[in-house]
CSV table of C-alpha atoms in Angstrom, one decimal:
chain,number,residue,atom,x,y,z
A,1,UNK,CA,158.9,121.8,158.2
A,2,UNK,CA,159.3,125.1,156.6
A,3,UNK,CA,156.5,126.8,154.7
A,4,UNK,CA,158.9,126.9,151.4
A,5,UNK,CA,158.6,122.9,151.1
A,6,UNK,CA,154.7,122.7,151.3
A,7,UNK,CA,154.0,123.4,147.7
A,8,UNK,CA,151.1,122.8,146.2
A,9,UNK,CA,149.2,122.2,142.8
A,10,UNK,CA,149.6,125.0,140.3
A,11,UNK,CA,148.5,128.6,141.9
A,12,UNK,CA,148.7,127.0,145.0
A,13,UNK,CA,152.1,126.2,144.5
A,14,UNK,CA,152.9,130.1,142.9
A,15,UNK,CA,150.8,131.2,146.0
A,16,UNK,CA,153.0,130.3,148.7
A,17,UNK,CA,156.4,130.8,146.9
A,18,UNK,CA,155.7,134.2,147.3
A,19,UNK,CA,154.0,134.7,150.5
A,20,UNK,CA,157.5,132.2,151.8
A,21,UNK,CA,159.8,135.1,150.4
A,22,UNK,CA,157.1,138.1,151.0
A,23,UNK,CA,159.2,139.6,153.9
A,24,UNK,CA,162.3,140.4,151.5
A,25,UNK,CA,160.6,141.0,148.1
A,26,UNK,CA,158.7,143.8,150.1
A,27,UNK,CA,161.5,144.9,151.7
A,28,UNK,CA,163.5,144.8,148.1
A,29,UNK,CA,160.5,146.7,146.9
A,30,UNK,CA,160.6,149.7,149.5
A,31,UNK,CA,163.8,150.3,148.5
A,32,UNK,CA,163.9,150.1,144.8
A,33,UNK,CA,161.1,153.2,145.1
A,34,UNK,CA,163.3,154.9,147.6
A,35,UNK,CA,166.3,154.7,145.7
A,36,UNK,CA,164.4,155.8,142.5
A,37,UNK,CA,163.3,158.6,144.2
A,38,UNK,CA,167.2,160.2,145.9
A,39,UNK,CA,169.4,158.5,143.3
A,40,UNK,CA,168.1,158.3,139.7
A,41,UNK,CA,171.7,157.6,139.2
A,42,UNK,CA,171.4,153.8,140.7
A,43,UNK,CA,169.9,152.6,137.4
A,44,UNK,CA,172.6,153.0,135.2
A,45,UNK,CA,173.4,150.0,133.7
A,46,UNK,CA,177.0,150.0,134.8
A,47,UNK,CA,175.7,150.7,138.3
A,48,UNK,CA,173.7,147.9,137.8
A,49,UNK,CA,176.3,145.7,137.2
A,50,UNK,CA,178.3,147.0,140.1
A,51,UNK,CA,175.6,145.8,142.4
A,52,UNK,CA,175.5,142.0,141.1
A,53,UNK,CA,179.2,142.0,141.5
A,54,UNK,CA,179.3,143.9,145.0
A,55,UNK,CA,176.8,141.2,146.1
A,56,UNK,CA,178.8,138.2,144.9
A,57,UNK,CA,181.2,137.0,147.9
A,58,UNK,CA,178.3,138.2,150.7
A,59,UNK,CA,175.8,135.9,148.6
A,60,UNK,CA,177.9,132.8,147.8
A,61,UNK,CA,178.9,132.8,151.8
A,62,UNK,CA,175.4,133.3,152.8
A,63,UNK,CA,174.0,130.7,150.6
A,64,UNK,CA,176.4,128.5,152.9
A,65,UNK,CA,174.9,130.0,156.2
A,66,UNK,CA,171.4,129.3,155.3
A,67,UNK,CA,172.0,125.8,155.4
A,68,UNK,CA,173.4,126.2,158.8
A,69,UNK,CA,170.7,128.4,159.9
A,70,UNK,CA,168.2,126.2,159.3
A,71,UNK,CA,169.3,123.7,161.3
A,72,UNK,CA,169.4,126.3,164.1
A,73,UNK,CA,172.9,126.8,164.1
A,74,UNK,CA,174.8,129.9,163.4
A,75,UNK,CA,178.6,130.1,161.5
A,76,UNK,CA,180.9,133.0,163.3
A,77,UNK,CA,183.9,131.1,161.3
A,78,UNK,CA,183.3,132.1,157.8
A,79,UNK,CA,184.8,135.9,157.8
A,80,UNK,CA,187.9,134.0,159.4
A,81,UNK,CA,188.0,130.6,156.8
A,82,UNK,CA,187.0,133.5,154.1
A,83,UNK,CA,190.7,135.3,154.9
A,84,UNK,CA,192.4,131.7,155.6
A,85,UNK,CA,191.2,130.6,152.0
A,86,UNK,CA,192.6,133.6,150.4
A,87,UNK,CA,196.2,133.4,152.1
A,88,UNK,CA,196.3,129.7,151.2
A,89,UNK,CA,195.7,130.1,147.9
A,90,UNK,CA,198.1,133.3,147.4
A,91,UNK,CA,201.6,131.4,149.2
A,92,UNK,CA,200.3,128.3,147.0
A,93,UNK,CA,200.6,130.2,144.1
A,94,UNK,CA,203.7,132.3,144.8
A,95,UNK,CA,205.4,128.1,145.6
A,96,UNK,CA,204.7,127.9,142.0
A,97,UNK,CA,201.6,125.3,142.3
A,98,UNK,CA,199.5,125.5,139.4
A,99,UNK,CA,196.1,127.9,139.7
A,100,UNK,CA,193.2,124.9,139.3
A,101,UNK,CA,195.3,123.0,142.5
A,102,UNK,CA,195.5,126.5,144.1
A,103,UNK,CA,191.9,127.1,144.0
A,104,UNK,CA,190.7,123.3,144.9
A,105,UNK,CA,193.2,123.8,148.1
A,106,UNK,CA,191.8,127.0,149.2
A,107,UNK,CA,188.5,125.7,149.0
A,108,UNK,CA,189.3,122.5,150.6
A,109,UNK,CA,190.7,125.0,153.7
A,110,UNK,CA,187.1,126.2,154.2
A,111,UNK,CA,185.7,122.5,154.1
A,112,UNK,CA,188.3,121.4,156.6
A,113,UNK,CA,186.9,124.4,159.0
A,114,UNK,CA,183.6,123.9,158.5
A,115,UNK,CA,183.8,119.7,159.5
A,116,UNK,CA,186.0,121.0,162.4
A,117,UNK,CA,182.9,123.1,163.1
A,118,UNK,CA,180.5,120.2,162.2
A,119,UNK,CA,182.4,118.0,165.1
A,120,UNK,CA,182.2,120.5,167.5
A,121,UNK,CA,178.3,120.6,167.1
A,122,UNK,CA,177.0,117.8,166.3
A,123,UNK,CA,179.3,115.2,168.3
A,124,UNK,CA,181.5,117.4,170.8
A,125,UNK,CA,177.8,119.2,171.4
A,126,UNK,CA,179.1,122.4,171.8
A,127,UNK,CA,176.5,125.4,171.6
A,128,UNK,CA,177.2,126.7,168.0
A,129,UNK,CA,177.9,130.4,168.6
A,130,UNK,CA,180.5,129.5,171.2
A,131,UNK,CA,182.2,126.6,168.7
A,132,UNK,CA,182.3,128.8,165.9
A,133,UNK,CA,183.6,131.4,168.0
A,134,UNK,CA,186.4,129.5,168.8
A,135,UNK,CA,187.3,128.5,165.3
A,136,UNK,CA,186.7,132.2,164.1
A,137,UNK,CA,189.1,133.2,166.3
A,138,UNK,CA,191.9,130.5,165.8
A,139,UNK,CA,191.7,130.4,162.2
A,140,UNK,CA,191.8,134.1,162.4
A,141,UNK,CA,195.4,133.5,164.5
A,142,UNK,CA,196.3,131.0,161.8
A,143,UNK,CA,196.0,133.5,158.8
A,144,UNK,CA,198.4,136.0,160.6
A,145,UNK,CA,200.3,133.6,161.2
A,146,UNK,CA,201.1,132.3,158.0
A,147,UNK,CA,201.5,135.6,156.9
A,148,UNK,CA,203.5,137.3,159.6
A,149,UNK,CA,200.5,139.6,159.7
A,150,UNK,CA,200.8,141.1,156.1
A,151,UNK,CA,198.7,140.3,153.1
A,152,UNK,CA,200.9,138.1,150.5
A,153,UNK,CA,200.6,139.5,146.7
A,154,UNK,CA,200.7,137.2,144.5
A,155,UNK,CA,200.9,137.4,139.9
A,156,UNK,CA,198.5,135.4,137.7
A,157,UNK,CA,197.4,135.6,134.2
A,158,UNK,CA,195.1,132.7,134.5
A,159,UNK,CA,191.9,133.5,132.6
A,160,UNK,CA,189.4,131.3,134.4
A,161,UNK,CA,191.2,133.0,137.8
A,162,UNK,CA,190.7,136.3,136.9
A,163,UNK,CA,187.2,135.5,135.8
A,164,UNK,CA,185.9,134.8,139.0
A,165,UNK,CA,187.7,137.8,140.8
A,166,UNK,CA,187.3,140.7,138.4
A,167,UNK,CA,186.1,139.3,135.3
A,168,UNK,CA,182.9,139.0,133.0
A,169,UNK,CA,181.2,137.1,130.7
A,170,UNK,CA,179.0,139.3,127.8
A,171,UNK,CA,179.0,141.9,130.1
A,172,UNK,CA,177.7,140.0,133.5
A,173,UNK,CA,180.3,140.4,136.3
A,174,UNK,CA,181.8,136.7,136.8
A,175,UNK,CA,181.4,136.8,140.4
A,176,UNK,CA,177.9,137.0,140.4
A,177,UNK,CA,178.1,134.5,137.8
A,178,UNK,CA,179.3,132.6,140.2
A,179,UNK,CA,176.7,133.8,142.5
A,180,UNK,CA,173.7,132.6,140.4
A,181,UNK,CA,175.0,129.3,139.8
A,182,UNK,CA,176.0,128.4,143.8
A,183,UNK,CA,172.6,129.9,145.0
A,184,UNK,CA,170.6,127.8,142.5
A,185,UNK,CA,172.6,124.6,143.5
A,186,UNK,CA,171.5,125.4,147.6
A,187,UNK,CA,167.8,126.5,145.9
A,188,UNK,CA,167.6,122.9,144.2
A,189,UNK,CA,169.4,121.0,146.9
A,190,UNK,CA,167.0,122.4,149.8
A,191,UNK,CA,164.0,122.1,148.0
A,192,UNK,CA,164.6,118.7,146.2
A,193,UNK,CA,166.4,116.3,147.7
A,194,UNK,CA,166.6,114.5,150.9
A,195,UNK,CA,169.7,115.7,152.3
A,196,UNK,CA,167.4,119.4,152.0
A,197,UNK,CA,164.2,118.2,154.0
A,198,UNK,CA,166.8,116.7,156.7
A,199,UNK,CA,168.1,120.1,157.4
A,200,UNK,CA,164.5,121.8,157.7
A,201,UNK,CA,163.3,118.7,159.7
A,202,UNK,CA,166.4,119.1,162.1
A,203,UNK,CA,165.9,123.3,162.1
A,204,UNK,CA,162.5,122.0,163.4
A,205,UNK,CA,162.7,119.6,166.2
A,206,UNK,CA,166.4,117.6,166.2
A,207,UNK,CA,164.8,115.1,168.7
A,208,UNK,CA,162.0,114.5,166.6
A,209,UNK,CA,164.3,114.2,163.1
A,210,UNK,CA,166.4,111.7,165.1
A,211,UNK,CA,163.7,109.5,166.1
A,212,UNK,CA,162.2,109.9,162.4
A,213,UNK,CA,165.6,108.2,161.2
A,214,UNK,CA,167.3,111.1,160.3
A,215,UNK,CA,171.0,110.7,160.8
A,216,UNK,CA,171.3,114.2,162.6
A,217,UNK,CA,174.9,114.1,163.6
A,218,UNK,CA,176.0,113.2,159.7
A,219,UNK,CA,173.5,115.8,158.1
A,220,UNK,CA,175.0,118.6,160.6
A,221,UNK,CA,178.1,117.8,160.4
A,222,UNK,CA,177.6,118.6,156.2
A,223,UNK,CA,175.6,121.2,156.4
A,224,UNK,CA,178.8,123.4,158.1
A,225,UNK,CA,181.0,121.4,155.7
A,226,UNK,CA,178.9,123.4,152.9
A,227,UNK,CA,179.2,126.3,154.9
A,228,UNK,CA,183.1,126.4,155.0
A,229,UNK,CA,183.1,125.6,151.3
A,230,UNK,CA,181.0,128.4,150.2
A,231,UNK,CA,183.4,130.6,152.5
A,232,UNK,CA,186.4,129.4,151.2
A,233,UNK,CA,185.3,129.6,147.5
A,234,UNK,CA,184.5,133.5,148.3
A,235,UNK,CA,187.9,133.4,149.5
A,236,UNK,CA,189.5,132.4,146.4
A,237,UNK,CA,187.4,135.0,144.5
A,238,UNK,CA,188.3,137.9,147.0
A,239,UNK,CA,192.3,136.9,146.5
A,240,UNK,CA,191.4,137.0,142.5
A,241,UNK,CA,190.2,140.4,142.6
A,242,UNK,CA,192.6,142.0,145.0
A,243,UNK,CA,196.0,139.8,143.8
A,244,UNK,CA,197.0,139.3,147.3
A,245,UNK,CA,196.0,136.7,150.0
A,246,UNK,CA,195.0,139.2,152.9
A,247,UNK,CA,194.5,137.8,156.2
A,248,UNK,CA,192.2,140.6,157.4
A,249,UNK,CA,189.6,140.3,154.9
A,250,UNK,CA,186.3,139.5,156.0
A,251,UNK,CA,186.3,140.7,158.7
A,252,UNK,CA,182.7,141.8,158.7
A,253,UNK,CA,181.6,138.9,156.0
A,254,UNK,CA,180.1,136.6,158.8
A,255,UNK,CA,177.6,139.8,160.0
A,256,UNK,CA,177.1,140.5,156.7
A,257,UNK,CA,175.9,137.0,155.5
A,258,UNK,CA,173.9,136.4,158.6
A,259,UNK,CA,172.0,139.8,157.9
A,260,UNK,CA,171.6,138.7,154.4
A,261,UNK,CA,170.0,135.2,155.6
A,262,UNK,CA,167.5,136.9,158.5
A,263,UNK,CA,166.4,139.6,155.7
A,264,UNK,CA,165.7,136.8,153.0
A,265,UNK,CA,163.3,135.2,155.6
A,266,UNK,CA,164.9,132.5,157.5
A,267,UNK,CA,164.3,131.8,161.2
A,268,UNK,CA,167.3,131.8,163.4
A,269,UNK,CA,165.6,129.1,165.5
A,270,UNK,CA,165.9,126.6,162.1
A,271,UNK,CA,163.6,125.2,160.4
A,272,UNK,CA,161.8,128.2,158.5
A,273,UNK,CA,163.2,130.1,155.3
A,274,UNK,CA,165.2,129.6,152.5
A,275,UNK,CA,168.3,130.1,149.6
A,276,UNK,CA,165.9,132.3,147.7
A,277,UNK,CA,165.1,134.6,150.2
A,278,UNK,CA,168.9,134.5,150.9
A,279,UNK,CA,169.6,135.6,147.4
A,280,UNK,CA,166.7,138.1,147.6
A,281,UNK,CA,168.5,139.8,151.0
A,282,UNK,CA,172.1,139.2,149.7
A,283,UNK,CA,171.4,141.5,147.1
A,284,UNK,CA,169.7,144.0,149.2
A,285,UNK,CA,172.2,144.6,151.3
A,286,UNK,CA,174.5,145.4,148.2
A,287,UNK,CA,172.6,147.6,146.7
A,288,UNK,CA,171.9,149.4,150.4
A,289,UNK,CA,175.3,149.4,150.7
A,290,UNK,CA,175.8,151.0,146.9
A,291,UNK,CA,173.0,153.8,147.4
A,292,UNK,CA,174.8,154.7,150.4
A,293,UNK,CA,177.8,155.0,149.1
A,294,UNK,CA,176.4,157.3,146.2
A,295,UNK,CA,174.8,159.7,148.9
A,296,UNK,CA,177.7,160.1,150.4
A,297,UNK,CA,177.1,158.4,154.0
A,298,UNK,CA,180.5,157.4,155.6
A,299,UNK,CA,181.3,153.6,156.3
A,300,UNK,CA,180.9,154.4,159.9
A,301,UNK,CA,177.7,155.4,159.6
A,302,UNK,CA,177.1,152.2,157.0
A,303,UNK,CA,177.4,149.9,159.7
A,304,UNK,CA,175.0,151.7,162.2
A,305,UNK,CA,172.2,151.4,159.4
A,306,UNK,CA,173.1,147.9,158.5
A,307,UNK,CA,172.3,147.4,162.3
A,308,UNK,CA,169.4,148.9,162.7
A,309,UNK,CA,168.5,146.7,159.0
A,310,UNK,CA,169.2,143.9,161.2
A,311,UNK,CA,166.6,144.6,164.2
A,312,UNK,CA,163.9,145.7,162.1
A,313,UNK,CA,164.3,142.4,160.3
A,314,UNK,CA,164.6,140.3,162.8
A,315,UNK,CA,161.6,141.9,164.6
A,316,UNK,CA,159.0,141.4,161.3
A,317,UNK,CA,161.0,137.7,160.6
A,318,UNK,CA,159.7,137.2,164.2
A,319,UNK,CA,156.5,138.0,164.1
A,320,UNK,CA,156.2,135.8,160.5
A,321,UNK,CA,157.7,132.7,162.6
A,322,UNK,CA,155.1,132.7,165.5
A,323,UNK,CA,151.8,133.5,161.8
A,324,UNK,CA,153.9,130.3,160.7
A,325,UNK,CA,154.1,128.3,163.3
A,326,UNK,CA,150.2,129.0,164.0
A,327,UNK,CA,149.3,128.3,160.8
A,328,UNK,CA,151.4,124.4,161.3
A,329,UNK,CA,149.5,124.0,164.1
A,330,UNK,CA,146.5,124.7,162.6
A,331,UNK,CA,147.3,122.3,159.9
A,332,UNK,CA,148.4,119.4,161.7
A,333,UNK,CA,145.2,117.6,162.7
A,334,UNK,CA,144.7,117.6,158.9
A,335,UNK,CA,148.7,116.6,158.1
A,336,UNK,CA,148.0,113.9,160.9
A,337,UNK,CA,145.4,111.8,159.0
A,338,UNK,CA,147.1,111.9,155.8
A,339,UNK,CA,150.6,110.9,156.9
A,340,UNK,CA,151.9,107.1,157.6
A,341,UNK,CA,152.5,105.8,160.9
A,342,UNK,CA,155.9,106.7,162.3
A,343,UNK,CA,158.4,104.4,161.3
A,344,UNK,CA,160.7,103.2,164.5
A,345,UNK,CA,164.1,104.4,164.5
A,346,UNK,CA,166.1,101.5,164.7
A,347,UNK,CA,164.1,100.5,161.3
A,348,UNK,CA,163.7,103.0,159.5
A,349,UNK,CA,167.7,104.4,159.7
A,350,UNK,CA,168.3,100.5,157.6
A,351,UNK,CA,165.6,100.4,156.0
A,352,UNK,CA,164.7,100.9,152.5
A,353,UNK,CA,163.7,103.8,150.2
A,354,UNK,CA,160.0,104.1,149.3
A,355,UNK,CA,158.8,104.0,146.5
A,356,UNK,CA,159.1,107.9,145.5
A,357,UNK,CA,162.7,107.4,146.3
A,358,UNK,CA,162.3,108.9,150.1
A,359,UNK,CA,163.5,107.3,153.1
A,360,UNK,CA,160.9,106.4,155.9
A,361,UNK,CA,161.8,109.6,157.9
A,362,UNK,CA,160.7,111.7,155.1
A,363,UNK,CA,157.1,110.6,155.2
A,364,UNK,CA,157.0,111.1,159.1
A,365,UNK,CA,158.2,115.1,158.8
A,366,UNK,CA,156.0,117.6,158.5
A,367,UNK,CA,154.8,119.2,155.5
């Protein structure tokens, strides 16, 4: 179980919420103070603003890839179900369906995707990367192929629309509006319900989840379901602010989100990390990205830093996962004492809840 569910009493608890996000506060930190010092110009409020809404689509599909993450999976699709989202929701609109419909359809595209995905994994058992490989690449074909290769423009005065592609509420962009609220749903549904300690407890050992009760092929299967939706919402926004339904775009969201998810802290072998760190990372690769572009430095040369951002983060999230897993190990003879005996798994997966509302499985993971 990941260090971000073993919260304790009071400082305790304050205590390890930050030393669980400690890798991309300090790295959020660093560059604050760098960026104070070469561009005094990044704290204008308007830049400011920029930022939150320059993070928004990144964020919301890397909110979605955390949950895959942690169960040791990866999500290549989401660039592709991003673009597929977009173009759905543009031809919708130009066939004269109304906007709300529009948006629930292209949204429902990504969650299509992602239990396509889910299948693959968790019942065809096909290796992630190479499943949502192939999805990336035939959703990709399906895009340009319902728009003969060109982006479709589409017109629309509807106000909530246009809120969530270029619009703002008392000044706050409504993209990262939108931001805030879907990363707060994944913070609370990770951290608080059952569904949230499956997806560490599978991150950690699937055998062991599966013999603890946990239905692993269902909670897989919805974890990539999320991650489709969160990628086809961020389509829908991306058509909103650009008016057309581009089959190209996102091409590089899926790096993007998965640098934003290994910089907030989470282990790509599952079962370590977290949405806040996500957030935390989302928004330092936008405002990487906006000091960057106020220096100056080319989008060619973007991507080679954004690369190197990727190794050096990968190497320190390395070395925090073997200080982690020591410090489980060291903890377990103690864990071991205090927990029930392991619940058998043709019982517990019928049986019913305790008495804190958890199922037996949750009171064999560890904590």
């Amino acid at each position: 179980m990941t260090t971000e569910t073993r919260t304790g009493p009071g400082a305790n608890s304050l205590s390890l919420k930050l030393r669980n996000n400690l890798l991309p506060i300090l790295i959020l930190l660093v560059v604050v103070a760098a960026v104070a010092l070469l561009v005094p110009s990044f704290f204008q409020p308007s830049n400011m603003l920029n930022v939150g809404r320059q993070s928004a689509i990144v964020g919301i599909i890397a909110v979605g890839m955390t949950f895959v993450i942690l169960t040791g999976g990866i999500d290549l699709s989401v660039g592709s179900i991003l673009a597929l989202s977009g173009v759905t929701t543009a031809i919708l609109i130009n066939n004269g369906l109304i906007v709300p419909l529009a948006i629930v359809a292209g949204m429902l595209v990504g969650v299509v995707a992602g239990v396509i995905n889910g299948i693959g994994v968790a019942v065809l058992k096909v290796q992630p990367f190479i499943m949502t490989l192939a999805t990336m690449v035939a959703i990709q074909g399906l895009s340009l192929r319902l728009t003969d290769g060109g982006p479709k423009q589409f017109s629309n005065r509807e106000p909530f629309f246009n809120f969530i592609g270029s619009g703002s509420l008392l000044g706050i962009p409504g993209p990262f509006i939108v931001f805030l609220l879907i990363a707060v749903t994944g913070i609370l549904v990770l951290r608080y319900l059952a569904f949230g300690r499956y997806i560490y407890a599978i991150g950690g050992s699937i055998e062991a989840a599966r013999l603890s009760g946990v239905r692993t092929t269902s909670t897989i299967m919805l974890a990539y379901s999320i991650s489709g939706l969160c990628a086809g919402l961020a389509g829908v926004m991306t058509a909103a602010r650009l008016g057309v339904g581009d089959p190209t775009a996102g091409s590089l969201s899926n790096l993007d989100a998965i640098t934003a998810v290994v910089i907030g802290g989470t282990s790509l072998m599952g079962g370590i990390g977290g949405a806040v760190g996500t957030v935390f990372g989302a928004i330092l690769l936008a405002i990487l990205s906006n000091v960057m572009n106020l220096l100056g430095i080319s989008p060619f040369d973007q991507q080679i830093v954004k690369g190197a951002v990727i190794v050096i983060a990968v190497l320190v999230a390395a070395k925090a996962t073997v200080r982690r897993f020591k410090e489980r190990r060291t903890d377990s003879p103690k864990a071991a004492t205090s927990q029930p005996p392991v619940v058998p798994a043709s019982e517990s997966r019928h049986g019913s809840l305790q008495p804190d509302g958890s199922s037996p499985a949750e009171q064999t993971m560890p904590r």
